[in-house]
């Protein structure tokens, strides 16, 4: 099992010189690298063309690759995904953007009934090698429709791959893997991490990515394999299963409580890296699942039941889940809703004291 | 308050109804049938806004006597016409056989295209190798018009047997034939309409010369993907033909409930900036001519065309449906546009290129051909006798490579 630093070094060695990049720049670099390598890669979505995207992820791509490779789409998520499926059937490799994960719902039929099932229902006659990027997650005063974490809706759908990075190096490597993957990939980007890591201390100034080693992104082509988790922090006291922004919150909770938590950044939510999870829980005997998404039938429920099935005789404490509450994402009550380091730390304590 | 105003009248919700119901004959005057040969044929580079009248008229070639008249008479020789007639007959005989096979429980489900054969068959003649159709479950004529898709293989799909190319995963009739330009059919209505536009956009992105042909029923035009497809096709000037098969019915629902009352489905195309035609779907020559027009338009990068094919769903919606519960039993006999096979037959006989005896002979040959295919397909088993694809194959093709959890589940099933 490689640590973060080791992985970063490996990627660096493979892909030449590095540049300090934010998550946004890293994602843009992934698009740039794949568009340059493969003519069949096309990028489209609302405001992604001339303007370069509301989060600037696609900035400059239209200028560099032309309007037939990177273009604006009508405000119609079903159309964006449906057209991408048709392009995939033709032989292109489309990357589409849903402006906010909160707005994928109009495309649900195309994603669930079509993209996910094309290969199965046609016995491999047709496939959907598409990547659907969506900024997700809260912590930005986004209110109900700019903060959601809908990953459980996707992980429940057979035929989809769901991926979420937590830092610039992974963001680029995972996005290139997603684009090159022949299965449809839902690529969730925690927008709270776009400009810097966020540990849940909203009252402190944001530290930019340039202050963190995971910002040193190789300029060239490299991949971070799908279905591979990363041990973000190794520890002996308990295992934390998490992803996205909550990786950073969990690390902060470990530091503040002094509990020697092993924090696993799942990176690929489904299909996932079960071996890393199993090995860790069997080692620590304790497990806390942390995600921003609402609790009931959230992805944490699947994680908890898998750990229960596979590590039952190694467990020394009940599996804890720290998640968003079962309410729509509120505006004013942002920090009472968002599972910050205090709530996560309290769960760590309960788990080690049980 | 203004004392002069009359008292407010209570509002009334309008719920459209068909004129005909069981025991009550349909008044088909709502169809607005233009006489054959009457509707103009504009050049293919006509701007969409100048097709407005064509979206409300009805393009027809064959008159009541079966003569081909007017500006839309296509360039088809007797050999091609006979081939088209034969493909329509083959489609109808195939359907009839499979209907019986369903009744005999050799397949679980079937959907005929009775009365709509001309549309898919004649349209397919306007397409070229490499073009891609995005059909619904009622365009089997696209496959049966071809020589290179075996009926045996289609029947194996219907029977979900050991030779089913889709490995028993799909309901009968949900074929997939990439090599024949026939996109995998989905149970979810309308989804393929926007996908056809995406495929056409891809062809344009690559500077290719291929075009797409999308298909939808009248009922399904109410789905959002219909409107989505029109918007994208217009915005990107996609090389696509958008076919709306208006067979008047969506299961039990008359087309007026889908939004067809006092308007046409073709008119919706014009409103979205797409050149649109409304065509007699039971007129083989008109279908071919309009399809060629639209295909040429697409190939010359002049953009999409929407075609409303006016026809009638002569049979039940599916083998699970009983139309006598919601419409007159003799409705098809009274439908003003008649039977597409009969009309082309009369035309060919009028040309001296066909005869009742030849027709009877062709029918017999095709029946024997279909029966032989069925016999061969049945020799590979059926759902009924349990000769189905292996349970292990159920875990394949969910992803390109089987992930650990599916390998594990396959082991749990013990296969
Ligand atoms: C999204 C969706 N809703 C409902 C259905 C059930 N359904 C199957 S066929 C059908 C009627 C479709 O009618 P139309 O589009 O007119 O086509 P036709 O069957 O007449 O060829 C319905 C409602 C479905 N398959 N998919």
PDB file of C-alpha atoms in Angstrom, chain A residues 102-243:
ATOM      1  CA  UNK A 102     -27.814  19.140  -7.801  1.00  0.00           C
ATOM      2  CA  UNK A 103     -28.950  19.481 -11.430  1.00  0.00           C
ATOM      3  CA  UNK A 104     -28.302  16.002 -12.748  1.00  0.00           C
ATOM      4  CA  UNK A 105     -31.885  14.921 -12.029  1.00  0.00           C
ATOM      5  CA  UNK A 106     -33.268  15.900 -15.443  1.00  0.00           C
ATOM      6  CA  UNK A 107     -30.647  13.543 -16.919  1.00  0.00           C
ATOM      7  CA  UNK A 108     -31.423  10.677 -14.546  1.00  0.00           C
ATOM      8  CA  UNK A 109     -33.253   8.644 -17.199  1.00  0.00           C
ATOM      9  CA  UNK A 110     -30.404   8.958 -19.682  1.00  0.00           C
ATOM     10  CA  UNK A 111     -27.816   8.078 -17.027  1.00  0.00           C
ATOM     11  CA  UNK A 112     -29.651   5.224 -15.341  1.00  0.00           C
ATOM     12  CA  UNK A 113     -31.726   3.692 -18.134  1.00  0.00           C
ATOM     13  CA  UNK A 114     -29.326   4.291 -20.984  1.00  0.00           C
ATOM     14  CA  UNK A 115     -25.661   5.032 -20.263  1.00  0.00           C
ATOM     15  CA  UNK A 116     -25.440   2.463 -17.496  1.00  0.00           C
ATOM     16  CA  UNK A 117     -27.186  -0.303 -19.436  1.00  0.00           C
ATOM     17  CA  UNK A 118     -26.134   0.141 -23.037  1.00  0.00           C
ATOM     18  CA  UNK A 119     -23.364  -2.452 -22.930  1.00  0.00           C
ATOM     19  CA  UNK A 120     -25.437  -4.982 -20.979  1.00  0.00           C
ATOM     20  CA  UNK A 121     -28.617  -4.738 -22.972  1.00  0.00           C
ATOM     21  CA  UNK A 122     -26.822  -4.901 -26.314  1.00  0.00           C
ATOM     22  CA  UNK A 123     -24.441  -7.656 -25.142  1.00  0.00           C
ATOM     23  CA  UNK A 124     -21.519  -5.364 -25.892  1.00  0.00           C
ATOM     24  CA  UNK A 125     -22.815  -4.306 -29.341  1.00  0.00           C
ATOM     25  CA  UNK A 126     -22.949  -0.669 -28.134  1.00  0.00           C
ATOM     26  CA  UNK A 127     -21.083   0.996 -25.276  1.00  0.00           C
ATOM     27  CA  UNK A 128     -21.123   4.369 -23.526  1.00  0.00           C
ATOM     28  CA  UNK A 129     -17.515   5.436 -22.909  1.00  0.00           C
ATOM     29  CA  UNK A 130     -18.585   8.762 -21.455  1.00  0.00           C
ATOM     30  CA  UNK A 131     -17.514  10.808 -18.449  1.00  0.00           C
ATOM     31  CA  UNK A 132     -20.053  12.980 -16.659  1.00  0.00           C
ATOM     32  CA  UNK A 133     -18.371  15.635 -14.524  1.00  0.00           C
ATOM     33  CA  UNK A 134     -20.348  17.317 -11.771  1.00  0.00           C
ATOM     34  CA  UNK A 135     -19.254  19.715  -9.027  1.00  0.00           C
ATOM     35  CA  UNK A 136     -20.748  18.419  -5.788  1.00  0.00           C
ATOM     36  CA  UNK A 137     -20.777  18.894  -2.040  1.00  0.00           C
ATOM     37  CA  UNK A 138     -21.396  21.686   0.425  1.00  0.00           C
ATOM     38  CA  UNK A 139     -19.531  23.977   2.741  1.00  0.00           C
ATOM     39  CA  UNK A 140     -19.926  26.955   0.439  1.00  0.00           C
ATOM     40  CA  UNK A 141     -23.271  28.431   1.532  1.00  0.00           C
ATOM     41  CA  UNK A 142     -24.749  26.874  -1.591  1.00  0.00           C
ATOM     42  CA  UNK A 143     -28.110  26.167  -0.052  1.00  0.00           C
ATOM     43  CA  UNK A 144     -30.360  23.393  -1.232  1.00  0.00           C
ATOM     44  CA  UNK A 145     -29.364  23.253  -4.880  1.00  0.00           C
ATOM     45  CA  UNK A 146     -25.640  23.977  -4.890  1.00  0.00           C
ATOM     46  CA  UNK A 147     -24.489  21.641  -2.139  1.00  0.00           C
ATOM     47  CA  UNK A 148     -25.845  18.152  -2.619  1.00  0.00           C
ATOM     48  CA  UNK A 149     -23.857  14.940  -2.624  1.00  0.00           C
ATOM     49  CA  UNK A 150     -25.963  12.546  -4.705  1.00  0.00           C
ATOM     50  CA  UNK A 151     -23.346   9.777  -4.998  1.00  0.00           C
ATOM     51  CA  UNK A 152     -25.610   7.100  -3.499  1.00  0.00           C
ATOM     52  CA  UNK A 153     -27.999   7.513  -6.410  1.00  0.00           C
ATOM     53  CA  UNK A 154     -25.193   6.556  -8.772  1.00  0.00           C
ATOM     54  CA  UNK A 155     -23.518   3.862  -6.707  1.00  0.00           C
ATOM     55  CA  UNK A 156     -26.884   2.090  -6.636  1.00  0.00           C
ATOM     56  CA  UNK A 157     -26.978   1.883 -10.441  1.00  0.00           C
ATOM     57  CA  UNK A 158     -25.335  -1.179 -11.956  1.00  0.00           C
ATOM     58  CA  UNK A 159     -23.143  -0.319 -14.912  1.00  0.00           C
ATOM     59  CA  UNK A 160     -21.916   3.035 -13.614  1.00  0.00           C
ATOM     60  CA  UNK A 161     -18.591   3.904 -12.063  1.00  0.00           C
ATOM     61  CA  UNK A 162     -18.613   6.667  -9.482  1.00  0.00           C
ATOM     62  CA  UNK A 163     -15.423   8.533  -8.650  1.00  0.00           C
ATOM     63  CA  UNK A 164     -14.570  11.472  -6.363  1.00  0.00           C
ATOM     64  CA  UNK A 165     -11.080  12.976  -5.909  1.00  0.00           C
ATOM     65  CA  UNK A 166      -9.913  14.885  -2.863  1.00  0.00           C
ATOM     66  CA  UNK A 167      -6.796  16.675  -4.150  1.00  0.00           C
ATOM     67  CA  UNK A 168      -5.199  17.978  -7.367  1.00  0.00           C
ATOM     68  CA  UNK A 169      -2.903  15.017  -8.062  1.00  0.00           C
ATOM     69  CA  UNK A 170      -5.728  12.508  -7.798  1.00  0.00           C
ATOM     70  CA  UNK A 171      -8.146  14.807  -9.582  1.00  0.00           C
ATOM     71  CA  UNK A 172      -6.044  14.780 -12.715  1.00  0.00           C
ATOM     72  CA  UNK A 173      -5.053  11.122 -12.552  1.00  0.00           C
ATOM     73  CA  UNK A 174      -8.570   9.922 -11.828  1.00  0.00           C
ATOM     74  CA  UNK A 175     -10.134  12.129 -14.494  1.00  0.00           C
ATOM     75  CA  UNK A 176      -7.744  10.783 -17.135  1.00  0.00           C
ATOM     76  CA  UNK A 177      -8.574   7.246 -15.988  1.00  0.00           C
ATOM     77  CA  UNK A 178     -12.291   8.033 -16.168  1.00  0.00           C
ATOM     78  CA  UNK A 179     -12.000   9.429 -19.686  1.00  0.00           C
ATOM     79  CA  UNK A 180      -9.970   6.459 -20.883  1.00  0.00           C
ATOM     80  CA  UNK A 181     -12.315   3.969 -19.211  1.00  0.00           C
ATOM     81  CA  UNK A 182     -14.800   2.295 -21.554  1.00  0.00           C
ATOM     82  CA  UNK A 183     -17.512   2.291 -18.879  1.00  0.00           C
ATOM     83  CA  UNK A 184     -19.638   5.362 -18.115  1.00  0.00           C
ATOM     84  CA  UNK A 185     -18.085   7.277 -15.221  1.00  0.00           C
ATOM     85  CA  UNK A 186     -19.785   9.744 -12.894  1.00  0.00           C
ATOM     86  CA  UNK A 187     -16.978  12.084 -11.878  1.00  0.00           C
ATOM     87  CA  UNK A 188     -17.909  14.066  -8.774  1.00  0.00           C
ATOM     88  CA  UNK A 189     -15.766  17.106  -7.969  1.00  0.00           C
ATOM     89  CA  UNK A 190     -16.063  18.538  -4.441  1.00  0.00           C
ATOM     90  CA  UNK A 191     -16.263  22.231  -5.295  1.00  0.00           C
ATOM     91  CA  UNK A 192     -15.233  23.151  -1.753  1.00  0.00           C
ATOM     92  CA  UNK A 193     -11.828  21.653  -2.615  1.00  0.00           C
ATOM     93  CA  UNK A 194     -11.445  23.424  -5.972  1.00  0.00           C
ATOM     94  CA  UNK A 195      -9.146  26.123  -4.596  1.00  0.00           C
ATOM     95  CA  UNK A 196      -7.695  24.557  -1.491  1.00  0.00           C
ATOM     96  CA  UNK A 197      -8.127  21.769   1.052  1.00  0.00           C
ATOM     97  CA  UNK A 198     -10.903  22.328   3.587  1.00  0.00           C
ATOM     98  CA  UNK A 199     -10.913  20.762   7.032  1.00  0.00           C
ATOM     99  CA  UNK A 200     -14.297  22.068   8.153  1.00  0.00           C
ATOM    100  CA  UNK A 201     -12.946  25.065  10.069  1.00  0.00           C
ATOM    101  CA  UNK A 202     -14.971  27.591   8.123  1.00  0.00           C
ATOM    102  CA  UNK A 203     -13.961  30.355  10.513  1.00  0.00           C
ATOM    103  CA  UNK A 204     -10.280  30.084   9.575  1.00  0.00           C
ATOM    104  CA  UNK A 205      -8.758  31.516   6.373  1.00  0.00           C
ATOM    105  CA  UNK A 206      -8.611  29.181   3.391  1.00  0.00           C
ATOM    106  CA  UNK A 207      -5.188  27.741   2.727  1.00  0.00           C
ATOM    107  CA  UNK A 208      -4.552  27.543  -1.017  1.00  0.00           C
ATOM    108  CA  UNK A 209      -3.433  24.319  -2.703  1.00  0.00           C
ATOM    109  CA  UNK A 210      -0.038  25.875  -3.345  1.00  0.00           C
ATOM    110  CA  UNK A 211       0.709  25.405   0.359  1.00  0.00           C
ATOM    111  CA  UNK A 212       0.175  21.645   0.113  1.00  0.00           C
ATOM    112  CA  UNK A 213       2.423  19.021  -1.450  1.00  0.00           C
ATOM    113  CA  UNK A 214      -0.523  17.385  -3.253  1.00  0.00           C
ATOM    114  CA  UNK A 215      -0.619  20.425  -5.507  1.00  0.00           C
ATOM    115  CA  UNK A 216       2.513  19.356  -7.381  1.00  0.00           C
ATOM    116  CA  UNK A 217       0.801  17.866 -10.387  1.00  0.00           C
ATOM    117  CA  UNK A 218       2.751  16.338 -13.268  1.00  0.00           C
ATOM    118  CA  UNK A 219       2.171  18.276 -16.468  1.00  0.00           C
ATOM    119  CA  UNK A 220       1.947  15.253 -18.752  1.00  0.00           C
ATOM    120  CA  UNK A 221      -0.154  12.152 -19.009  1.00  0.00           C
ATOM    121  CA  UNK A 222      -0.545   9.840 -16.017  1.00  0.00           C
ATOM    122  CA  UNK A 223      -3.409   7.913 -14.496  1.00  0.00           C
ATOM    123  CA  UNK A 224      -4.612   7.144 -11.021  1.00  0.00           C
ATOM    124  CA  UNK A 225      -6.197   3.723 -11.278  1.00  0.00           C
ATOM    125  CA  UNK A 226      -9.929   3.352 -10.686  1.00  0.00           C
ATOM    126  CA  UNK A 227     -10.991   0.930  -7.954  1.00  0.00           C
ATOM    127  CA  UNK A 228      -7.936   1.896  -5.927  1.00  0.00           C
ATOM    128  CA  UNK A 229      -8.302   3.556  -2.550  1.00  0.00           C
ATOM    129  CA  UNK A 230      -5.494   5.574  -0.968  1.00  0.00           C
ATOM    130  CA  UNK A 231      -4.406   5.478   2.639  1.00  0.00           C
ATOM    131  CA  UNK A 232      -4.432   9.167   3.324  1.00  0.00           C
ATOM    132  CA  UNK A 233      -3.106   8.796   6.847  1.00  0.00           C
ATOM    133  CA  UNK A 234      -2.036   5.490   8.305  1.00  0.00           C
ATOM    134  CA  UNK A 235      -2.982   4.711  11.861  1.00  0.00           C
ATOM    135  CA  UNK A 236      -3.746   1.908  14.263  1.00  0.00           C
ATOM    136  CA  UNK A 237      -6.690   3.010  16.407  1.00  0.00           C
ATOM    137  CA  UNK A 238      -9.552   2.963  13.905  1.00  0.00           C
ATOM    138  CA  UNK A 239     -10.342   2.979  10.214  1.00  0.00           C
ATOM    139  CA  UNK A 240     -12.073   5.946   8.632  1.00  0.00           C
ATOM    140  CA  UNK A 241     -13.813   5.282   5.315  1.00  0.00           C
ATOM    141  CA  UNK A 242     -14.346   8.552   3.548  1.00  0.00           C
ATOM    142  CA  UNK A 243     -13.877  10.558   0.347  1.00  0.00           C
TER     143      UNK A 243
END
